[in-house]
Coordinates of C-alpha atoms in Angstrom, one line a residue:
X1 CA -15.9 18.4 7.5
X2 CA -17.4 21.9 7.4
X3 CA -16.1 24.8 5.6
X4 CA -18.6 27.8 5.6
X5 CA -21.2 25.7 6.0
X6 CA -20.3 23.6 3.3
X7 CA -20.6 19.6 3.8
X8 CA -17.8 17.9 2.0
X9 CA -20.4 15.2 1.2
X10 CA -23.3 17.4 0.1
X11 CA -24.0 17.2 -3.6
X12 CA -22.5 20.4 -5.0
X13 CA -21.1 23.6 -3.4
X14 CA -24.3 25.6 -4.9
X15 CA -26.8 23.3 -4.2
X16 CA -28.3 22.0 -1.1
X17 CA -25.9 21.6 1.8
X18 CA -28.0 18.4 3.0
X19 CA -25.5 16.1 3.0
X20 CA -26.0 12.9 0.8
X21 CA -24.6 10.2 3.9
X22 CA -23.4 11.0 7.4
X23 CA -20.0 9.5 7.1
X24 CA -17.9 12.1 9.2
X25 CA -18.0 9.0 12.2
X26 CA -17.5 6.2 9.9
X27 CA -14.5 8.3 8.4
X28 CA -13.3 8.7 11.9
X29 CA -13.6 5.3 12.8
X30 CA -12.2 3.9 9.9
X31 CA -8.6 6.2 10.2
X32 CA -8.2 4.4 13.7
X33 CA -8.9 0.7 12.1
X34 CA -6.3 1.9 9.1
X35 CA -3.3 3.0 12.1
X36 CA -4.1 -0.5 14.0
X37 CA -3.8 -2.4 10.6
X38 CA -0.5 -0.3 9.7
X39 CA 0.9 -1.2 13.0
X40 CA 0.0 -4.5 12.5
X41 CA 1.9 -4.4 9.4
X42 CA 4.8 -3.2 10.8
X43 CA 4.7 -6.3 13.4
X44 CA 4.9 -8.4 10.2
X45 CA 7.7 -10.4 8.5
X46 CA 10.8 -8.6 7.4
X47 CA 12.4 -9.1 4.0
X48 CA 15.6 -11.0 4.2
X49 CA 18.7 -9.5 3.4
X50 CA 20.2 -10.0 -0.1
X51 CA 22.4 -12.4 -0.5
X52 CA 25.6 -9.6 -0.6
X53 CA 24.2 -8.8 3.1
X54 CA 24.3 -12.3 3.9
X55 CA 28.0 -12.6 2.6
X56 CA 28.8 -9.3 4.6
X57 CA 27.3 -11.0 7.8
X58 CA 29.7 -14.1 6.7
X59 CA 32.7 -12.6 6.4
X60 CA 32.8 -9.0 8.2
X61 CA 34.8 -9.8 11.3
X62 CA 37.2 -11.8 9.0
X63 CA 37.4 -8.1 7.1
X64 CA 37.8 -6.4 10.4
X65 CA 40.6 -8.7 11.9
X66 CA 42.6 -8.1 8.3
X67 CA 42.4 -4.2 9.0
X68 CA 41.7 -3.4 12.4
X69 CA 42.7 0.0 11.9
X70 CA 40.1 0.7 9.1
X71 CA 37.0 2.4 9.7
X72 CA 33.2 0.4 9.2
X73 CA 32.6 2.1 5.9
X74 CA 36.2 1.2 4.5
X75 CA 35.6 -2.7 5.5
X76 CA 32.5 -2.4 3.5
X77 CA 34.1 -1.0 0.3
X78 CA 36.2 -3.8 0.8
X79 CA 33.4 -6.3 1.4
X80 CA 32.2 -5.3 -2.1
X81 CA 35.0 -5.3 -4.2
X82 CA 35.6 -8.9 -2.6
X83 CA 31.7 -9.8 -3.2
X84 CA 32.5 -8.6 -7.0
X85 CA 35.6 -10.8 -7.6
X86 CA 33.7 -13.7 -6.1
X87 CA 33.8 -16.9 -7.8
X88 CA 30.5 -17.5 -9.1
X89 CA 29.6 -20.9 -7.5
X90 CA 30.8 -19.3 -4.0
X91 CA 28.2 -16.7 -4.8
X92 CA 26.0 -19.2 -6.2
X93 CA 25.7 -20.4 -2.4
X94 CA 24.6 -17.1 -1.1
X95 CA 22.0 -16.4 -3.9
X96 CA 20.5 -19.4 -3.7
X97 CA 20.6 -19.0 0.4
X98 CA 18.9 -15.9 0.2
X99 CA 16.1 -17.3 -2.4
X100 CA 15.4 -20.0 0.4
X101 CA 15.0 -17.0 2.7
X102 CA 12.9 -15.0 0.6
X103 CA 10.4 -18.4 -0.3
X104 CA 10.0 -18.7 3.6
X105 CA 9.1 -15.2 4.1
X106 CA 6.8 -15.4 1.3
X107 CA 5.0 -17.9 2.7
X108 CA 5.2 -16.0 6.6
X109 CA 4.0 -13.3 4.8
X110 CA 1.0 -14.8 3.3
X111 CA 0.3 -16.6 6.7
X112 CA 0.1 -13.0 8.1
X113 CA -1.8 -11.3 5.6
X114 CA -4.2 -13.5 6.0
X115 CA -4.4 -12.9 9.8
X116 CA -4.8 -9.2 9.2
X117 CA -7.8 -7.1 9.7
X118 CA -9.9 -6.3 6.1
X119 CA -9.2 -2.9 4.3
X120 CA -11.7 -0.4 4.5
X121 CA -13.9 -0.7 1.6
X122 CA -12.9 1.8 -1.5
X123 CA -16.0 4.8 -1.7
X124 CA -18.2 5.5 -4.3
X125 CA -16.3 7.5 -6.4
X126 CA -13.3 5.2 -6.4
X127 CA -15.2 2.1 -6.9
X128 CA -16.7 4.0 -10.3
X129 CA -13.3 5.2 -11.3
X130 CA -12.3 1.7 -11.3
X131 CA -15.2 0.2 -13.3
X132 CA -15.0 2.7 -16.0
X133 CA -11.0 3.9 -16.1
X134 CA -10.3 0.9 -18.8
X135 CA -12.6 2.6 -20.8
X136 CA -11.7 6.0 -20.2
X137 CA -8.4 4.9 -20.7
X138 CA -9.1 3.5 -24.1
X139 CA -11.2 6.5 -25.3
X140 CA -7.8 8.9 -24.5
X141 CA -5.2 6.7 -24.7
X142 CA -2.8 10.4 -25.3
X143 CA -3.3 11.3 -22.3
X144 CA -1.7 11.2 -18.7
X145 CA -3.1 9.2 -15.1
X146 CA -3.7 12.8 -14.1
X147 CA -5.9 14.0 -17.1
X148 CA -7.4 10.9 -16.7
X149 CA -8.8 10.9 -13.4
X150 CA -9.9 14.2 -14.2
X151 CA -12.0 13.0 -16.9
X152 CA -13.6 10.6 -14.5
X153 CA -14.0 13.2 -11.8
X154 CA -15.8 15.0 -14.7
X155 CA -18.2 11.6 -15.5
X156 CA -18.7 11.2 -12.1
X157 CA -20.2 14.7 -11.4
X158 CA -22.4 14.8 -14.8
X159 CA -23.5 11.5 -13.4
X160 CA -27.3 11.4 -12.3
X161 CA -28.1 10.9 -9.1
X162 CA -29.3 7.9 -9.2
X163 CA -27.0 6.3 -10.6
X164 CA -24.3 7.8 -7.9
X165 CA -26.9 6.7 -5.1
X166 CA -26.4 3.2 -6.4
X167 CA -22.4 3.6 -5.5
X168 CA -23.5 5.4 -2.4
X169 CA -26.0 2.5 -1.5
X170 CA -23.0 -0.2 -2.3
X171 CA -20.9 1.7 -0.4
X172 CA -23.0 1.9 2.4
X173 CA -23.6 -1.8 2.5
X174 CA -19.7 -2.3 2.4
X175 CA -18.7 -0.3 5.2
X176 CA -21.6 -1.4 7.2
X177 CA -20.3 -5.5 6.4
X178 CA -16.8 -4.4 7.1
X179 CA -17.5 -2.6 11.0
X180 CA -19.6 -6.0 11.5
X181 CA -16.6 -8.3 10.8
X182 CA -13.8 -5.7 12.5
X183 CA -15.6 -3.6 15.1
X184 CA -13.8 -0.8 16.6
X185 CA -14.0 -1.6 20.0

């Protein structure tokens, strides 16, 4: 978090190198609670296939005993031309099949989201950039996300400091709510 003696989270590269919060262990911390809750995630429900997937899955070894001497990407070309010449209430079936699917894993989904560990809570500078980027937004409507955000980088450093303590401070209360309800250990 150092370069030349430089905190990143001291309040300006020429000023004082006191830093304004000791966060380099809460940083830490937090990156391990964001891989377990990405590996969690991946432990989740998995989309269901769409509904030419589930006509594939139907009707590929009928494809492969038609031409056995054809090789797996062939049978799908012809899976596709056959799914695109398919009578509409025969594909009907599938769609509707795989919206049945998809409402379940919604629902699974939901159920597991709700089981999952919090997100880390956004910092101070984020949680400003999303109070005032409507406005910014509205005061330069010409210009891009980019310029944008640079513009509220820009607010945010000609910001007093007391007014950037009081994102600190929520901040700080945040992260400190958020290690009490998902510890590390």
């Amino acid at each position: 978090m150092n370069m030349n003696g430089y905190s990143l989270l001291s309040r300006s590269f020429h000023q004082s190198t006191k830093p304004l919060f000791n966060l380099s262990s809460i940083l830490l911390k937090a990156s391990k609670r964001t891989q377990l809750r990405n590996e969690l995630i991946k432990q989740g429900p998995k989309r269901p296939t769409s509904a030419y997937f589930l006509f594939l899955q139907d009707h590929r070894s009928q494809f492969a005993k038609e031409n056995p001497t054809l090789r797996p990407s062939e049978i799908s070309k012809i899976a596709g031309e056959k799914w695109q010449t398919l009578k509409s209430d025969i594909k009907d079936k599938y769609i509707s099949q795989r919206k049945e699917l998809y409402s379940e894993y919604q629902k699974a989904k939901k159920e597991f989201d709700d089981k999952l560990p919090p997100k880390r809570p956004a910092g101070p500078f984020i949680k400003y950039a999303n109070e005032v980027r409507s406005k910014v937004f509205a005061q330069h409507p010409d210009k891009s996300q980019l310029e944008l955000m640079k513009v509220i980088g820009d607010k945010w450093q000609s910001l007093d400091q007391n007014t950037k303590n009081k994102y600190i401070q929520e901040y700080k209360k945040a992260i400190q709510e958020y290690n009490a309800l998902f510890p590390l250990n």
